[in-house]
Short mmCIF file of C-alpha atoms in Angstrom, two decimals:
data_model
loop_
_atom_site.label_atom_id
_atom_site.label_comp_id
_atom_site.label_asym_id
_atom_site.label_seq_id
_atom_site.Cartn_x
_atom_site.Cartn_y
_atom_site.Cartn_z
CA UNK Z 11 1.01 99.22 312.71
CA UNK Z 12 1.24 99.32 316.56
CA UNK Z 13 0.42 102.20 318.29
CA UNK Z 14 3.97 103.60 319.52
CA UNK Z 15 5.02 103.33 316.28
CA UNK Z 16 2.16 105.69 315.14
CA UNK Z 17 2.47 107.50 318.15
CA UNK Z 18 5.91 108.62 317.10
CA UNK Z 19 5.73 108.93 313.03
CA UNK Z 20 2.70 111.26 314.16
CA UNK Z 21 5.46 113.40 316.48
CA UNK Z 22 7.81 113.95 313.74
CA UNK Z 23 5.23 114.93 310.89
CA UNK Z 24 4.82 117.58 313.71
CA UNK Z 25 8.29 118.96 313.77
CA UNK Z 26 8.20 119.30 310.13
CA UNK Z 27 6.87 123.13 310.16
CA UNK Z 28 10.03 124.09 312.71
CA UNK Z 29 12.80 122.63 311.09
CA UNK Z 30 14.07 125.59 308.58
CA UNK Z 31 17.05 124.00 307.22
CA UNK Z 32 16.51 121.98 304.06
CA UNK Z 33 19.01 119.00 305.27
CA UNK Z 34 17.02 119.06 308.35
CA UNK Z 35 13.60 118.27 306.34
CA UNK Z 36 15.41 115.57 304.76
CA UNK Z 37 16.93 114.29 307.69
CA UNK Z 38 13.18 113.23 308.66
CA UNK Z 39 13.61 110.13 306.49
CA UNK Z 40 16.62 108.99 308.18
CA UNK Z 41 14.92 109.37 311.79
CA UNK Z 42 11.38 107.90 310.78
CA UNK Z 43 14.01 104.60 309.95
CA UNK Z 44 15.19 105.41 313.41
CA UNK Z 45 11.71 104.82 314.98
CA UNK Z 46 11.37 101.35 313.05
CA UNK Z 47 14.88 100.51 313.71
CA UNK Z 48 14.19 101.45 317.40
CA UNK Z 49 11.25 99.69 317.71
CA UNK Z 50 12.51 96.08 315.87
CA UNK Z 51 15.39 96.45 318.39
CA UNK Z 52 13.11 96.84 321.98
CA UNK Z 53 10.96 94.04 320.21
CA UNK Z 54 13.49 91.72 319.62
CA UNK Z 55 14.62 91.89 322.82
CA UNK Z 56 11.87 91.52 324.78
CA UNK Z 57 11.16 88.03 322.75
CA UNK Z 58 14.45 86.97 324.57
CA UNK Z 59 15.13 85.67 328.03
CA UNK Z 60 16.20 88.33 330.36
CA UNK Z 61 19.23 89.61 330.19
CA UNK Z 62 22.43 88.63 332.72
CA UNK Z 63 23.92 91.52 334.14
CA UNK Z 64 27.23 91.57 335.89
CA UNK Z 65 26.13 91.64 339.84
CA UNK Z 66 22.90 89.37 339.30
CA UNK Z 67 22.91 89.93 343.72
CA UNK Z 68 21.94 93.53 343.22
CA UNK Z 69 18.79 94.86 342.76
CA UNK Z 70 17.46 98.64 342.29
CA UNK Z 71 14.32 100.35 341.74
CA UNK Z 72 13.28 102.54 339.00
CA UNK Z 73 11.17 106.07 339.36
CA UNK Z 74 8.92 107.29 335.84
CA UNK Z 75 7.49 110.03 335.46
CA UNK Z 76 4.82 110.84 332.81
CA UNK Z 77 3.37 113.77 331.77
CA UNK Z 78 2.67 114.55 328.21
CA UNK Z 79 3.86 111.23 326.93
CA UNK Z 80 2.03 109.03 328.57
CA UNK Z 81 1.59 107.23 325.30
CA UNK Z 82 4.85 105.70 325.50
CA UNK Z 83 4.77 104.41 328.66
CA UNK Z 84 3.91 100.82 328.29
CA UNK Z 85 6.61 100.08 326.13
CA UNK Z 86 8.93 101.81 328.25
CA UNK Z 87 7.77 99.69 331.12
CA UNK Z 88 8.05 96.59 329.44
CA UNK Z 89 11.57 96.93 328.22
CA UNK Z 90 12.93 97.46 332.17
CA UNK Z 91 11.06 95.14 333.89
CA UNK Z 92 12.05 92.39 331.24
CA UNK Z 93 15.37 92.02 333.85
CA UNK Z 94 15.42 90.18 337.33
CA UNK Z 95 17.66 92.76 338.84
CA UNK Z 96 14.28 95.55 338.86
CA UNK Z 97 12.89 94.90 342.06
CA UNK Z 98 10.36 97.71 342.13
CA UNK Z 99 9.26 100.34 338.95
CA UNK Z 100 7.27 103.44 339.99
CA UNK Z 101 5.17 105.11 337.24
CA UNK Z 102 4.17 108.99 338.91
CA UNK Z 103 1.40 110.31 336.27
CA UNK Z 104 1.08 113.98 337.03
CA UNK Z 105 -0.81 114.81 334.01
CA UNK Z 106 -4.33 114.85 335.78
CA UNK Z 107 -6.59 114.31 332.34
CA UNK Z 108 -5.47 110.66 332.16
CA UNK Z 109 -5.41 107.66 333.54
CA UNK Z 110 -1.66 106.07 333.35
CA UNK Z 111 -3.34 102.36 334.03
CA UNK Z 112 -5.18 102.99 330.54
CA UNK Z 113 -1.65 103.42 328.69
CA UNK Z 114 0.07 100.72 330.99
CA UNK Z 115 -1.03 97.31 330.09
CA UNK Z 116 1.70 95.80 331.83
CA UNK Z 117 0.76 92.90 335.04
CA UNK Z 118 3.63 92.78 336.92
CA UNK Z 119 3.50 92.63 341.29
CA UNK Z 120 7.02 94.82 340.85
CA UNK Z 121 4.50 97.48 339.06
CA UNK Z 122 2.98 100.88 340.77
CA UNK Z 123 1.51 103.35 338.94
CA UNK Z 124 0.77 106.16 340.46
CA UNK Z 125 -1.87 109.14 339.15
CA UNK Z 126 -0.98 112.52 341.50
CA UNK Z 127 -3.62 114.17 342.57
CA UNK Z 128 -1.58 117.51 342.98
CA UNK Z 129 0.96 119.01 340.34
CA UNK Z 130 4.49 117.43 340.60
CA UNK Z 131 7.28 118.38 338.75
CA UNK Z 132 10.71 116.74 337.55
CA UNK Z 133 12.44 117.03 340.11
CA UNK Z 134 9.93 114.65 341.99
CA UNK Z 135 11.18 111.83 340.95
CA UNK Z 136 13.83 111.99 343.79
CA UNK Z 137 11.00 112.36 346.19
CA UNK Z 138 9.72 109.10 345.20
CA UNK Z 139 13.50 107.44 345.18
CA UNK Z 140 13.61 108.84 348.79
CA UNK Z 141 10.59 106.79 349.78
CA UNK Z 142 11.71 103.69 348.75
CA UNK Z 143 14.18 100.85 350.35
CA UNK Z 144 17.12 99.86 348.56
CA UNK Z 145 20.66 101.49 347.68
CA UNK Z 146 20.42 101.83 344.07
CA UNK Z 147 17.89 103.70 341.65
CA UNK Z 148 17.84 104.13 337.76
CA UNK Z 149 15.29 106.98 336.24
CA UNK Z 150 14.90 108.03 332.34
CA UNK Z 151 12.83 110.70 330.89
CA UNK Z 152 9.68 109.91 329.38
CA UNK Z 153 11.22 110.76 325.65
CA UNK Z 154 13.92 107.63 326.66
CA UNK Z 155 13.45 103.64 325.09
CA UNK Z 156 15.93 101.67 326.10
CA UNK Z 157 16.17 97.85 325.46
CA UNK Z 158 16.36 95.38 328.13
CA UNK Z 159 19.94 94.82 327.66
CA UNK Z 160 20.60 98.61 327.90
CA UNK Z 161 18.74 98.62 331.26
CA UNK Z 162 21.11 96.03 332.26
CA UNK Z 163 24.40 97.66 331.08
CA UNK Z 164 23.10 100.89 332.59
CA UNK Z 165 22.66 99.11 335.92
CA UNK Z 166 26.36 97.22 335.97
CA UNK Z 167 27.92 101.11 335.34
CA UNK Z 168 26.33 102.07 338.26
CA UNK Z 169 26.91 99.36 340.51
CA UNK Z 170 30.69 98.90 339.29
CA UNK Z 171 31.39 103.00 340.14
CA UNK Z 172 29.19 103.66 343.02
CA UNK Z 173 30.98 106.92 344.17
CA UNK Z 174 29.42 109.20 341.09
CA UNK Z 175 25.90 109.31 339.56
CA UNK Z 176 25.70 107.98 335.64
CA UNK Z 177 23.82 108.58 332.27
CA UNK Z 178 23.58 108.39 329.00
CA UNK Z 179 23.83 112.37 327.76
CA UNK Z 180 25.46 115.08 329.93
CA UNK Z 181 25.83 118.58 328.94
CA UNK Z 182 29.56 120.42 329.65
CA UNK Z 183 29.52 124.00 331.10
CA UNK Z 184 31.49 126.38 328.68
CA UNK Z 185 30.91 130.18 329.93
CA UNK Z 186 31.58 132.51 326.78
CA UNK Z 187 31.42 129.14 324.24
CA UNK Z 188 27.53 129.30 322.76
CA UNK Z 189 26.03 125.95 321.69
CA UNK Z 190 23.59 124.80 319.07
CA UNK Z 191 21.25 125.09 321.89
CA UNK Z 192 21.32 129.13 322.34
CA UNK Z 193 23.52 128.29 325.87
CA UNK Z 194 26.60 127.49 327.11
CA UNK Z 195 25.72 123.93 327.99
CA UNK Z 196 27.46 121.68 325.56
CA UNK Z 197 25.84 118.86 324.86
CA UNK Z 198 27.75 115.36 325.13
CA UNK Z 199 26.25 111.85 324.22
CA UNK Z 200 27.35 108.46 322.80
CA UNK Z 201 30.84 108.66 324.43
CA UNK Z 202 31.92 107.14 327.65
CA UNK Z 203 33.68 110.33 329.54
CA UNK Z 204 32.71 112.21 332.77
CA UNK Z 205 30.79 115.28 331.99
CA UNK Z 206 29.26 118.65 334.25
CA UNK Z 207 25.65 117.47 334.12
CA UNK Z 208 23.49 114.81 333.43
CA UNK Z 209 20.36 115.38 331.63
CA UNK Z 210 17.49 112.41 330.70
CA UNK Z 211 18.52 109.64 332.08
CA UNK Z 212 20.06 109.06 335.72
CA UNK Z 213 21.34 105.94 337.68
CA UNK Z 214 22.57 107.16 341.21
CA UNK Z 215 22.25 105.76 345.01
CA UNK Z 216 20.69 106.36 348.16
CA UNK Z 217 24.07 108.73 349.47
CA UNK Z 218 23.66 110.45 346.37
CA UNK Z 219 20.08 111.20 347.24
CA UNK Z 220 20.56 112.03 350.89
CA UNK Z 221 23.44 114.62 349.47
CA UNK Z 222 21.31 115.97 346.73
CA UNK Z 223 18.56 116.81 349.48
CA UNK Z 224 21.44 118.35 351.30
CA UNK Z 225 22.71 120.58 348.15
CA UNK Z 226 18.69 121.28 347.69
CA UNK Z 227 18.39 122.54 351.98
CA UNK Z 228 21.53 124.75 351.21
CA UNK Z 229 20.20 126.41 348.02
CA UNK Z 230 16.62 127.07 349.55
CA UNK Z 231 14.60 124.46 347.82
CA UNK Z 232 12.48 122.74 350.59
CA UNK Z 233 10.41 121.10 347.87
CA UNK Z 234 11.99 118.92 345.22
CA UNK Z 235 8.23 117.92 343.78
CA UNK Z 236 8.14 121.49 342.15
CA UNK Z 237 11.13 121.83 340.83
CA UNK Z 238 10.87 121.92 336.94
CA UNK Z 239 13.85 122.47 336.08
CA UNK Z 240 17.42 122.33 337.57
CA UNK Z 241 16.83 118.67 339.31
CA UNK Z 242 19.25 116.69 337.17
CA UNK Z 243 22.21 119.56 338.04
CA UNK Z 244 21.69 119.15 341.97
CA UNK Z 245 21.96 114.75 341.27
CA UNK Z 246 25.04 115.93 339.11
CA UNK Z 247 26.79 117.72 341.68
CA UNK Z 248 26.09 114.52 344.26
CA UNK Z 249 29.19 112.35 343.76
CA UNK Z 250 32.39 112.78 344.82
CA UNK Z 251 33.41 114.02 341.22
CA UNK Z 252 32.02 114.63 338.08
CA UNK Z 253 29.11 112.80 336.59
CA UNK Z 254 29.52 109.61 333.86
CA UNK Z 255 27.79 109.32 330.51
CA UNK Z 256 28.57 106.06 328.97
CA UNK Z 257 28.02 104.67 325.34
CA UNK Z 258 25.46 101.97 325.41
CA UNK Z 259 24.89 101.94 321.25
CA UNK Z 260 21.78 103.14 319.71
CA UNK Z 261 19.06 104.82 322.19
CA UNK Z 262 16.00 105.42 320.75
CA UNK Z 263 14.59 108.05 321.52
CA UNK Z 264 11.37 109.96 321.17
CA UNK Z 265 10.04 112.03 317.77
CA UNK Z 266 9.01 114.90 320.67
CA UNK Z 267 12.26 115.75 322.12
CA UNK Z 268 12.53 118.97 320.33
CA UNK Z 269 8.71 119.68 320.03
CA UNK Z 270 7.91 123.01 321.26
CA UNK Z 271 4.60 122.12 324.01
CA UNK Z 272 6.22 118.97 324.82
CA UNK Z 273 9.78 119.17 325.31
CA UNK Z 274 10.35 121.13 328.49
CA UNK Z 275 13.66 122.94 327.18
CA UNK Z 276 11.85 124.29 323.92
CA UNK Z 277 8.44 124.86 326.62
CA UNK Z 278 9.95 126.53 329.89
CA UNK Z 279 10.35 130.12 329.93
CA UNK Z 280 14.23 131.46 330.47
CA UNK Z 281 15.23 127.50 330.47
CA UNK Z 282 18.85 127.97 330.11
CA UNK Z 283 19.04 131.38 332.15
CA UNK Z 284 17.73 129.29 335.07
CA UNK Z 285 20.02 126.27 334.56
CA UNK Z 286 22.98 128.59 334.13
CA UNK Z 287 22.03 130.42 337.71
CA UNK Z 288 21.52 127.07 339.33
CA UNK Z 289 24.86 125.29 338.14
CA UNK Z 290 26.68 127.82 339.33
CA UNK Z 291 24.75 127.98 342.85
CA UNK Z 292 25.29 124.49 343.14
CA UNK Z 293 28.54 124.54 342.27
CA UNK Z 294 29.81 127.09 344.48
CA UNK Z 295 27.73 124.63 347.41
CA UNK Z 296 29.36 121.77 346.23
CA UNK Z 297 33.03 123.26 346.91
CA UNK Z 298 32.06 123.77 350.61
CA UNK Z 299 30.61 119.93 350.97
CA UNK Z 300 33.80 118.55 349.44
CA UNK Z 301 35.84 117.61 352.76
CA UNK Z 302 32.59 116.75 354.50
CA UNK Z 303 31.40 114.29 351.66
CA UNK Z 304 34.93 112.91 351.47
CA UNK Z 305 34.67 112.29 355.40
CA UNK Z 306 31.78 110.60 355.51
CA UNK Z 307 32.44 108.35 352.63
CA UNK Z 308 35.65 107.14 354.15
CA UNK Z 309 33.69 106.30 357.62
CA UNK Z 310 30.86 103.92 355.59
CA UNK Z 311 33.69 102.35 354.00
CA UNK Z 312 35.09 101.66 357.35
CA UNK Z 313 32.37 100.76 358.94
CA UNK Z 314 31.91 97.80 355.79
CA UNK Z 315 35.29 96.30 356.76
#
């Protein structure tokens, strides 16, 4: 059996002891078929040619970062550089124990891996996206396997709506309305709809980077590399309107996402509390950087004439 595969069955048998609920034991079946099903799928495709996406002229560069689960790195990597529109993928290893180049088997000249030598954070992947050349950027969670096609399709939505950041799962703000979760943060996923935050995965540009280092200057974070949490709600407020999820079928995605030590929402202390004091920093920021924003877009468009 390959190694992700036991990599993940191992995950969920670890899950078993917190899941209370007896459909939720059972429902272990169903997503151990979800890991093989995932797998087959990422396999499959990755035994094809590359896919075509719509705006084959366009390129972009994608930012990982690994911590805990390094282990599923390599397939991760695989799966986006199996397109021709990737022209660079950044792997940031900030767990300082390991090696990422002995989980990443993957030659490729597009390839850097990275192993920090201090302690980064989340929020440093838009440190790294800063660095870089290029106009358009895609970044997923290390919990995320996408296929190569869903890299594609993930790419066209971004390049077809420049104006707003995209994903794949958002969360929707509902003060007084209490989630699953413990918060009010709603989450939203397998629907194509705008949402109040992204969370996971993230496909934005280089003006929505230069405006989330703005929102970050105005709410007193001078260092995105240690943020842990909060990162995705500054990208989220860094269009000129809300956020995008979009449906792109089945995601796989990892046994861990729930696993307290490993999952940074079940991990972080006062997780939500923080998220909720953020959003509504940001928010109140974002009001005063609407005209501004609006301004400046109008000008580059202008200029492009």
């Amino acid at each position: 059996m390959p190694h992700i595969m036991l990599t993940q069955l191992n995950y969920l048998v670890k899950t078993f002891p917190y899941r209370s609920a007896l459909w939720y034991k059972i429902y272990i079946v169903i997503q151990a078929y979800d890991i093989f099903r995932g797998y087959l799928s990422i396999r499959k495709n990755l035994s094809s040619p590359p896919a075509n996406n719509r705006f084959p002229e366009q390129k972009c560069v994608i930012i990982l970062l690994s911590h805990n689960r390094y282990r599923n790195m390599n397939l991760i990597v695989r799966s986006a550089l199996h397109n021709n529109f990737v022209s660079r993928l950044i792997v940031s290893n900030s767990n300082r124990e390991v090696k990422i180049g002995d989980w990443i088997k993957v030659q490729d000249p597009r390839l850097e891996l990275i192993d920090e030598t201090q302690p980064t954070q989340p929020g440093h992947r838009f440190v790294l996206a800063k660095k870089e050349n290029g106009d358009y950027f895609l970044s997923v969670d290390d919990d995320i396997f996408m296929t190569p096609r869903q890299w594609a399709n993930f790419f066209d939505c971004l390049v077809e709506n420049p104006e707003i950041p995209h994903g794949l799962t958002g969360n929707d703000y509902q003060p007084g309305q209490i989630s699953s979760n413990g918060s009010p943060f709603h989450q939203v996923t397998e629907v194509n709809q705008n949402t109040d935050t992204l969370i996971g995965a993230f496909a934005f540009t280089r003006q929505h980077l230069e405006r989330l280092f703005q929102l970050a200057t105005f709410l007193n974070l001078p260092d995105l590399s240690l943020v842990r949490n909060g990162e995705d709600i500054l990208l989220s407020f860094a269009g000129l309107g809300k956020p995008q999820i979009h449906d792109l079928g089945p995601i796989w995605t990892c046994a861990s996402n729930g696993l307290p030590g490993v999952a940074l929402w079940q991990t972080h202390l006062d997780f939500w509390d923080e998220r909720i004091r953020l959003f509504e920093a940001t928010q109140t920021v974002r009001i005063a950087m609407d005209e501004p924003w609006k301004e400046e877009t109008s000008t580059h468009s202008l200029r492009h004439e």
